[in-house]
Amino acid sequence: MLIFAHRGASGIEPENTLRAIRSALDANVDGIEIDVHQVEDKLVVIHDRWLKRTTSGNGQLKHYSFEQLRALDAGHGEVIPTLDEVLALTAKKCLVNIELKGIKDIKLLFEYLDNAIANMKFKQEHILLSSFNHRLLALIHRTRPEFTIGALTSCYPLEYAKFAEKLSAYSVHLDVDFISEHFVEDAHNRGLKVFVYTVDETEDISAMKALGVDGIFSNYPTRSKSHIAHLINNSDS
């Protein structure tokens, strides 16, 4: 079962910052999950449309220029990073799940990804593009089918993972509150990986492993990895 550091090691460091990502890399995670918005002609790594929760700013992201955003404190003196800064830091080290939030121009996204692959030696297969915006995922697949996509949902779909299969997704990403044995079985029968968010409690981690999910997103990747290692050791003894 893969461990993705949710917004980096966000349980102990400011989320979606290079500091949080370095902490996750130090824990030897399998992957890092980040959130991306477009601001002007830049892609910035931040989760919310509103700035107050995670930065020293107020108001909405869309009312700030890129330079104004870079002047904000994202926690412990960190700046809001750009996507290329994150890709440069993680190249050849782990998978990167880029959750697409406010993306207006997919050509700009492809420019960032193509640059990372060409100039940072980033492996294309280490990039996973996910979103709740399924129309955006469909457009990405039509335009650049070589990129791997993951379909997010925050509900329990009537037809289980069929929606993700229709999108030609690699993986389906489901809220821990809605995961079930039937959903996992259905997704696997459709050839999909099952990734579950956000899983921090040891009881939930144990349950996800028992269900056979393929990966979890955790705010505390070190703790999660330690618990999985404990489960494996116990099963071998």
PDB file of C-alpha atoms in Angstrom:
ATOM      1  CA  MET A   1       0.000   0.000   0.000  1.00  0.00           C
ATOM      2  CA  LEU A   2       1.510   3.298  -1.137  1.00  0.00           C
ATOM      3  CA  ILE A   3       1.798   6.294   1.170  1.00  0.00           C
ATOM      4  CA  PHE A   4       1.222   9.731  -0.349  1.00  0.00           C
ATOM      5  CA  ALA A   5       2.138  12.706   1.823  1.00  0.00           C
ATOM      6  CA  HIS A   6      -1.032  14.813   1.700  1.00  0.00           C
ATOM      7  CA  ARG A   7       0.054  18.375   0.825  1.00  0.00           C
ATOM      8  CA  GLY A   8       3.479  17.248   1.962  1.00  0.00           C
ATOM      9  CA  ALA A   9       3.952  16.295   5.598  1.00  0.00           C
ATOM     10  CA  SER A  10       1.160  18.737   6.390  1.00  0.00           C
ATOM     11  CA  GLY A  11       0.435  17.377   9.849  1.00  0.00           C
ATOM     12  CA  ILE A  12       3.737  18.743  11.135  1.00  0.00           C
ATOM     13  CA  GLU A  13       4.718  21.412   8.573  1.00  0.00           C
ATOM     14  CA  PRO A  14       2.890  24.200   6.686  1.00  0.00           C
ATOM     15  CA  GLU A  15       0.871  22.456   3.988  1.00  0.00           C
ATOM     16  CA  ASN A  16       1.839  22.650   0.321  1.00  0.00           C
ATOM     17  CA  THR A  17       5.199  24.287   1.084  1.00  0.00           C
ATOM     18  CA  LEU A  18       8.665  23.149   0.086  1.00  0.00           C
ATOM     19  CA  ARG A  19       9.367  22.645   3.781  1.00  0.00           C
ATOM     20  CA  ALA A  20       6.472  20.176   4.059  1.00  0.00           C
ATOM     21  CA  ILE A  21       7.615  18.394   0.921  1.00  0.00           C
ATOM     22  CA  ARG A  22      11.214  18.095   2.135  1.00  0.00           C
ATOM     23  CA  SER A  23       9.928  16.602   5.375  1.00  0.00           C
ATOM     24  CA  ALA A  24       7.910  14.062   3.396  1.00  0.00           C
ATOM     25  CA  LEU A  25      10.913  13.180   1.241  1.00  0.00           C
ATOM     26  CA  ASP A  26      12.961  12.641   4.404  1.00  0.00           C
ATOM     27  CA  ALA A  27      10.332  10.069   5.398  1.00  0.00           C
ATOM     28  CA  ASN A  28      10.906   8.211   2.093  1.00  0.00           C
ATOM     29  CA  VAL A  29       7.278   8.436   1.052  1.00  0.00           C
ATOM     30  CA  ASP A  30       6.080   6.750  -2.109  1.00  0.00           C
ATOM     31  CA  GLY A  31       4.396   9.920  -3.341  1.00  0.00           C
ATOM     32  CA  ILE A  32       3.571  13.528  -2.596  1.00  0.00           C
ATOM     33  CA  GLU A  33       0.163  15.093  -3.196  1.00  0.00           C
ATOM     34  CA  ILE A  34      -0.090  18.818  -3.912  1.00  0.00           C
ATOM     35  CA  ASP A  35      -2.822  21.230  -5.033  1.00  0.00           C
ATOM     36  CA  VAL A  36      -2.385  23.630  -7.926  1.00  0.00           C
ATOM     37  CA  HIS A  37      -4.105  26.854  -8.943  1.00  0.00           C
ATOM     38  CA  GLN A  38      -3.344  29.108 -11.894  1.00  0.00           C
ATOM     39  CA  VAL A  39      -2.454  32.734 -11.151  1.00  0.00           C
ATOM     40  CA  GLU A  40      -1.702  34.844 -14.225  1.00  0.00           C
ATOM     41  CA  ASP A  41       0.729  32.720 -16.258  1.00  0.00           C
ATOM     42  CA  LYS A  42       2.010  30.779 -13.254  1.00  0.00           C
ATOM     43  CA  LEU A  43       0.907  27.591 -11.528  1.00  0.00           C
ATOM     44  CA  VAL A  44       1.109  27.937  -7.758  1.00  0.00           C
ATOM     45  CA  VAL A  45       0.854  25.254  -5.099  1.00  0.00           C
ATOM     46  CA  ILE A  46      -1.939  26.060  -2.654  1.00  0.00           C
ATOM     47  CA  HIS A  47      -5.184  24.333  -1.707  1.00  0.00           C
ATOM     48  CA  ASP A  48      -7.739  27.027  -0.912  1.00  0.00           C
ATOM     49  CA  ARG A  49      -9.219  29.797  -3.021  1.00  0.00           C
ATOM     50  CA  TRP A  50      -9.126  31.906   0.141  1.00  0.00           C
ATOM     51  CA  LEU A  51      -5.770  32.827   1.625  1.00  0.00           C
ATOM     52  CA  LYS A  52      -6.430  33.311   5.331  1.00  0.00           C
ATOM     53  CA  ARG A  53      -6.214  29.688   6.497  1.00  0.00           C
ATOM     54  CA  THR A  54      -2.733  28.921   5.172  1.00  0.00           C
ATOM     55  CA  THR A  55      -1.015  32.277   4.564  1.00  0.00           C
ATOM     56  CA  SER A  56      -0.585  35.763   5.995  1.00  0.00           C
ATOM     57  CA  GLY A  57      -2.914  37.099   3.298  1.00  0.00           C
ATOM     58  CA  ASN A  58      -6.623  37.849   3.312  1.00  0.00           C
ATOM     59  CA  GLY A  59      -9.260  37.614   0.632  1.00  0.00           C
ATOM     60  CA  GLN A  60      -9.325  35.432  -2.448  1.00  0.00           C
ATOM     61  CA  LEU A  61      -6.455  34.076  -4.472  1.00  0.00           C
ATOM     62  CA  LYS A  62      -7.875  35.562  -7.670  1.00  0.00           C
ATOM     63  CA  HIS A  63      -7.512  39.102  -6.338  1.00  0.00           C
ATOM     64  CA  TYR A  64      -3.734  38.779  -5.951  1.00  0.00           C
ATOM     65  CA  SER A  65      -0.988  39.030  -8.530  1.00  0.00           C
ATOM     66  CA  PHE A  66       1.698  36.370  -8.603  1.00  0.00           C
ATOM     67  CA  GLU A  67       4.227  38.760  -7.059  1.00  0.00           C
ATOM     68  CA  GLN A  68       1.806  39.692  -4.279  1.00  0.00           C
ATOM     69  CA  LEU A  69       1.245  36.022  -3.492  1.00  0.00           C
ATOM     70  CA  ARG A  70       4.975  35.365  -3.343  1.00  0.00           C
ATOM     71  CA  ALA A  71       5.327  38.099  -0.724  1.00  0.00           C
ATOM     72  CA  LEU A  72       2.991  36.269   1.682  1.00  0.00           C
ATOM     73  CA  ASP A  73       4.105  34.013   4.519  1.00  0.00           C
ATOM     74  CA  ALA A  74       2.804  30.479   3.966  1.00  0.00           C
ATOM     75  CA  GLY A  75       4.007  29.371   7.409  1.00  0.00           C
ATOM     76  CA  HIS A  76       7.409  29.420   9.126  1.00  0.00           C
ATOM     77  CA  GLY A  77       8.603  31.990   6.598  1.00  0.00           C
ATOM     78  CA  GLU A  78       7.832  29.774   3.610  1.00  0.00           C
ATOM     79  CA  VAL A  79       6.549  31.245   0.355  1.00  0.00           C
ATOM     80  CA  ILE A  80       3.794  29.786  -1.792  1.00  0.00           C
ATOM     81  CA  PRO A  81       5.782  27.583  -4.184  1.00  0.00           C
ATOM     82  CA  THR A  82       5.334  27.236  -7.907  1.00  0.00           C
ATOM     83  CA  LEU A  83       4.683  23.882  -9.527  1.00  0.00           C
ATOM     84  CA  ASP A  84       8.097  23.856 -11.188  1.00  0.00           C
ATOM     85  CA  GLU A  85       9.797  24.383  -7.815  1.00  0.00           C
ATOM     86  CA  VAL A  86       8.001  21.343  -6.429  1.00  0.00           C
ATOM     87  CA  LEU A  87       8.790  19.241  -9.488  1.00  0.00           C
ATOM     88  CA  ALA A  88      12.472  20.232  -9.307  1.00  0.00           C
ATOM     89  CA  LEU A  89      12.588  19.209  -5.640  1.00  0.00           C
ATOM     90  CA  THR A  90      10.876  15.858  -6.151  1.00  0.00           C
ATOM     91  CA  ALA A  91      12.400  14.805  -9.490  1.00  0.00           C
ATOM     92  CA  LYS A  92      13.638  11.199  -9.463  1.00  0.00           C
ATOM     93  CA  LYS A  93      12.612  10.835  -5.805  1.00  0.00           C
ATOM     94  CA  CYS A  94       8.937   9.875  -5.712  1.00  0.00           C
ATOM     95  CA  LEU A  95       5.555  10.015  -7.409  1.00  0.00           C
ATOM     96  CA  VAL A  96       3.812  13.381  -7.524  1.00  0.00           C
ATOM     97  CA  ASN A  97       0.029  13.596  -7.505  1.00  0.00           C
ATOM     98  CA  ILE A  98      -0.953  17.036  -8.786  1.00  0.00           C
ATOM     99  CA  GLU A  99      -4.529  17.826  -7.826  1.00  0.00           C
ATOM    100  CA  LEU A 100      -5.816  20.399 -10.291  1.00  0.00           C
ATOM    101  CA  LYS A 101      -7.889  23.121  -8.659  1.00  0.00           C
ATOM    102  CA  GLY A 102      -8.237  26.456 -10.469  1.00  0.00           C
ATOM    103  CA  ILE A 103      -6.687  25.619 -13.842  1.00  0.00           C
ATOM    104  CA  LYS A 104      -7.777  27.870 -16.695  1.00  0.00           C
ATOM    105  CA  ASP A 105      -5.266  26.903 -19.384  1.00  0.00           C
ATOM    106  CA  ILE A 106      -4.220  23.277 -19.788  1.00  0.00           C
ATOM    107  CA  LYS A 107      -1.566  24.328 -22.313  1.00  0.00           C
ATOM    108  CA  LEU A 108       0.198  26.097 -19.450  1.00  0.00           C
ATOM    109  CA  LEU A 109      -0.021  22.922 -17.370  1.00  0.00           C
ATOM    110  CA  PHE A 110       1.513  20.898 -20.179  1.00  0.00           C
ATOM    111  CA  GLU A 111       4.315  23.465 -20.535  1.00  0.00           C
ATOM    112  CA  TYR A 112       5.233  22.946 -16.882  1.00  0.00           C
ATOM    113  CA  LEU A 113       5.095  19.166 -17.175  1.00  0.00           C
ATOM    114  CA  ASP A 114       6.992  19.011 -20.455  1.00  0.00           C
ATOM    115  CA  ASN A 115       9.702  21.254 -19.002  1.00  0.00           C
ATOM    116  CA  ALA A 116      10.032  19.005 -15.949  1.00  0.00           C
ATOM    117  CA  ILE A 117      10.352  15.912 -18.131  1.00  0.00           C
ATOM    118  CA  ALA A 118      12.820  17.508 -20.560  1.00  0.00           C
ATOM    119  CA  ASN A 119      14.983  19.540 -18.185  1.00  0.00           C
ATOM    120  CA  MET A 120      14.580  18.053 -14.703  1.00  0.00           C
ATOM    121  CA  LYS A 121      14.741  14.396 -15.745  1.00  0.00           C
ATOM    122  CA  PHE A 122      11.285  13.941 -14.240  1.00  0.00           C
ATOM    123  CA  LYS A 123       9.748  10.654 -15.344  1.00  0.00           C
ATOM    124  CA  GLN A 124       6.362  11.056 -16.977  1.00  0.00           C
ATOM    125  CA  GLU A 125       5.090   7.921 -15.257  1.00  0.00           C
ATOM    126  CA  HIS A 126       5.803   9.571 -11.901  1.00  0.00           C
ATOM    127  CA  ILE A 127       3.191  12.264 -12.580  1.00  0.00           C
ATOM    128  CA  LEU A 128      -0.457  11.675 -11.666  1.00  0.00           C
ATOM    129  CA  LEU A 129      -2.980  14.399 -12.523  1.00  0.00           C
ATOM    130  CA  SER A 130      -6.135  14.275 -10.427  1.00  0.00           C
ATOM    131  CA  SER A 131      -9.209  16.444 -10.025  1.00  0.00           C
ATOM    132  CA  PHE A 132     -12.819  16.621  -8.922  1.00  0.00           C
ATOM    133  CA  ASN A 133     -13.363  18.384 -12.267  1.00  0.00           C
ATOM    134  CA  HIS A 134     -14.051  15.371 -14.449  1.00  0.00           C
ATOM    135  CA  ARG A 135     -14.563  17.476 -17.563  1.00  0.00           C
ATOM    136  CA  LEU A 136     -11.022  18.779 -17.124  1.00  0.00           C
ATOM    137  CA  LEU A 137      -9.718  15.230 -16.775  1.00  0.00           C
ATOM    138  CA  ALA A 138     -11.556  14.205 -19.944  1.00  0.00           C
ATOM    139  CA  LEU A 139     -10.017  17.161 -21.795  1.00  0.00           C
ATOM    140  CA  ILE A 140      -6.539  16.244 -20.570  1.00  0.00           C
ATOM    141  CA  HIS A 141      -6.997  12.655 -21.720  1.00  0.00           C
ATOM    142  CA  ARG A 142      -8.240  13.744 -25.148  1.00  0.00           C
ATOM    143  CA  THR A 143      -5.407  16.242 -25.575  1.00  0.00           C
ATOM    144  CA  ARG A 144      -2.483  14.380 -24.022  1.00  0.00           C
ATOM    145  CA  PRO A 145      -3.503  10.764 -23.395  1.00  0.00           C
ATOM    146  CA  GLU A 146       0.030   9.840 -22.342  1.00  0.00           C
ATOM    147  CA  PHE A 147      -0.494  11.582 -19.006  1.00  0.00           C
ATOM    148  CA  THR A 148      -1.918   9.496 -16.166  1.00  0.00           C
ATOM    149  CA  ILE A 149      -5.115  10.774 -14.553  1.00  0.00           C
ATOM    150  CA  GLY A 150      -6.873  10.063 -11.277  1.00  0.00           C
ATOM    151  CA  ALA A 151     -10.587  10.701 -10.775  1.00  0.00           C
ATOM    152  CA  LEU A 152     -11.563  12.206  -7.425  1.00  0.00           C
ATOM    153  CA  THR A 153     -14.930  11.856  -5.756  1.00  0.00           C
ATOM    154  CA  SER A 154     -16.229  12.910  -2.357  1.00  0.00           C
ATOM    155  CA  CYS A 155     -19.342  10.731  -2.519  1.00  0.00           C
ATOM    156  CA  TYR A 156     -20.293   7.074  -2.904  1.00  0.00           C
ATOM    157  CA  PRO A 157     -21.201   6.747  -6.611  1.00  0.00           C
ATOM    158  CA  LEU A 158     -24.240   4.698  -7.604  1.00  0.00           C
ATOM    159  CA  GLU A 159     -22.194   2.696 -10.091  1.00  0.00           C
ATOM    160  CA  TYR A 160     -19.097   2.482  -7.933  1.00  0.00           C
ATOM    161  CA  ALA A 161     -15.958   3.177 -10.020  1.00  0.00           C
ATOM    162  CA  LYS A 162     -17.624   3.181 -13.435  1.00  0.00           C
ATOM    163  CA  PHE A 163     -17.235   6.962 -13.740  1.00  0.00           C
ATOM    164  CA  ALA A 164     -13.450   6.652 -13.423  1.00  0.00           C
ATOM    165  CA  GLU A 165     -13.303   3.870 -15.990  1.00  0.00           C
ATOM    166  CA  LYS A 166     -15.276   6.046 -18.443  1.00  0.00           C
ATOM    167  CA  LEU A 167     -12.656   8.768 -17.976  1.00  0.00           C
ATOM    168  CA  SER A 168      -9.881   6.283 -18.842  1.00  0.00           C
ATOM    169  CA  ALA A 169      -8.399   7.011 -15.432  1.00  0.00           C
ATOM    170  CA  TYR A 170      -5.522   5.110 -13.892  1.00  0.00           C
ATOM    171  CA  SER A 171      -6.885   5.516 -10.390  1.00  0.00           C
ATOM    172  CA  VAL A 172      -9.975   6.478  -8.442  1.00  0.00           C
ATOM    173  CA  HIS A 173      -9.554   8.614  -5.315  1.00  0.00           C
ATOM    174  CA  LEU A 174     -12.222   8.211  -2.658  1.00  0.00           C
ATOM    175  CA  ASP A 175     -12.947   9.778   0.726  1.00  0.00           C
ATOM    176  CA  VAL A 176     -12.162   7.421   3.603  1.00  0.00           C
ATOM    177  CA  ASP A 177     -15.739   7.870   4.849  1.00  0.00           C
ATOM    178  CA  PHE A 178     -17.134   6.210   1.710  1.00  0.00           C
ATOM    179  CA  ILE A 179     -14.718   3.370   1.027  1.00  0.00           C
ATOM    180  CA  SER A 180     -16.084  -0.173   1.082  1.00  0.00           C
ATOM    181  CA  GLU A 181     -15.128  -3.686   0.107  1.00  0.00           C
ATOM    182  CA  HIS A 182     -17.620  -3.547  -2.780  1.00  0.00           C
ATOM    183  CA  PHE A 183     -16.112  -0.329  -4.135  1.00  0.00           C
ATOM    184  CA  VAL A 184     -12.550  -1.663  -3.970  1.00  0.00           C
ATOM    185  CA  GLU A 185     -13.563  -4.898  -5.688  1.00  0.00           C
ATOM    186  CA  ASP A 186     -15.452  -3.034  -8.414  1.00  0.00           C
ATOM    187  CA  ALA A 187     -12.558  -0.653  -9.075  1.00  0.00           C
ATOM    188  CA  HIS A 188     -10.009  -3.450  -9.242  1.00  0.00           C
ATOM    189  CA  ASN A 189     -12.243  -5.427 -11.602  1.00  0.00           C
ATOM    190  CA  ARG A 190     -12.217  -2.372 -13.872  1.00  0.00           C
ATOM    191  CA  GLY A 191      -8.406  -2.235 -13.763  1.00  0.00           C
ATOM    192  CA  LEU A 192      -8.295   0.841 -11.535  1.00  0.00           C
ATOM    193  CA  LYS A 193      -6.067   1.604  -8.584  1.00  0.00           C
ATOM    194  CA  VAL A 194      -7.848   2.761  -5.421  1.00  0.00           C
ATOM    195  CA  PHE A 195      -6.345   5.635  -3.447  1.00  0.00           C
ATOM    196  CA  VAL A 196      -8.077   6.873  -0.286  1.00  0.00           C
ATOM    197  CA  TYR A 197      -7.939  10.269   1.451  1.00  0.00           C
ATOM    198  CA  THR A 198      -7.309  11.456   4.147  1.00  0.00           C
ATOM    199  CA  VAL A 199      -6.093   8.582   6.317  1.00  0.00           C
ATOM    200  CA  ASP A 200      -4.240   9.467   9.524  1.00  0.00           C
ATOM    201  CA  GLU A 201      -5.636   7.281  12.298  1.00  0.00           C
ATOM    202  CA  THR A 202      -3.977   3.912  12.843  1.00  0.00           C
ATOM    203  CA  GLU A 203      -7.351   2.170  12.951  1.00  0.00           C
ATOM    204  CA  ASP A 204      -8.214   3.595   9.527  1.00  0.00           C
ATOM    205  CA  ILE A 205      -4.799   2.666   8.131  1.00  0.00           C
ATOM    206  CA  SER A 206      -5.307  -0.916   9.283  1.00  0.00           C
ATOM    207  CA  ALA A 207      -8.785  -0.966   7.740  1.00  0.00           C
ATOM    208  CA  MET A 208      -7.504   0.341   4.396  1.00  0.00           C
ATOM    209  CA  LYS A 209      -4.807  -2.303   4.262  1.00  0.00           C
ATOM    210  CA  ALA A 210      -7.349  -5.003   5.088  1.00  0.00           C
ATOM    211  CA  LEU A 211      -9.608  -3.765   2.275  1.00  0.00           C
ATOM    212  CA  GLY A 212      -6.748  -4.003  -0.205  1.00  0.00           C
ATOM    213  CA  VAL A 213      -6.650  -0.365  -1.269  1.00  0.00           C
ATOM    214  CA  ASP A 214      -3.590   0.566  -3.307  1.00  0.00           C
ATOM    215  CA  GLY A 215      -2.608   3.751  -1.524  1.00  0.00           C
ATOM    216  CA  ILE A 216      -3.572   6.316   1.083  1.00  0.00           C
ATOM    217  CA  PHE A 217      -3.068  10.049   1.465  1.00  0.00           C
ATOM    218  CA  SER A 218      -1.808  10.960   4.926  1.00  0.00           C
ATOM    219  CA  ASN A 219      -0.953  14.212   6.697  1.00  0.00           C
ATOM    220  CA  TYR A 220       1.457  12.223   8.881  1.00  0.00           C
ATOM    221  CA  PRO A 221       3.413  10.050   6.434  1.00  0.00           C
ATOM    222  CA  THR A 222       6.140   9.006   8.887  1.00  0.00           C
ATOM    223  CA  ARG A 223       3.600   7.736  11.393  1.00  0.00           C
ATOM    224  CA  SER A 224       1.578   6.039   8.654  1.00  0.00           C
ATOM    225  CA  LYS A 225       4.624   4.273   7.215  1.00  0.00           C
ATOM    226  CA  SER A 226       5.605   3.102  10.682  1.00  0.00           C
ATOM    227  CA  HIS A 227       2.158   1.635  11.311  1.00  0.00           C
ATOM    228  CA  ILE A 228       2.105  -0.175   7.971  1.00  0.00           C
ATOM    229  CA  ALA A 229       5.537  -1.642   8.711  1.00  0.00           C
ATOM    230  CA  HIS A 230       4.159  -2.803  12.064  1.00  0.00           C
ATOM    231  CA  LEU A 231       1.195  -4.472  10.335  1.00  0.00           C
ATOM    232  CA  ILE A 232       3.472  -6.243   7.860  1.00  0.00           C
ATOM    233  CA  ASN A 233       5.810  -7.465  10.594  1.00  0.00           C
ATOM    234  CA  ASN A 234       2.881  -8.822  12.594  1.00  0.00           C
ATOM    235  CA  SER A 235       1.468 -10.627   9.563  1.00  0.00           C
ATOM    236  CA  ASP A 236       4.845 -12.284   8.918  1.00  0.00           C
ATOM    237  CA  SER A 237       5.288 -13.463  12.491  1.00  0.00           C
TER     238      SER A 237
END
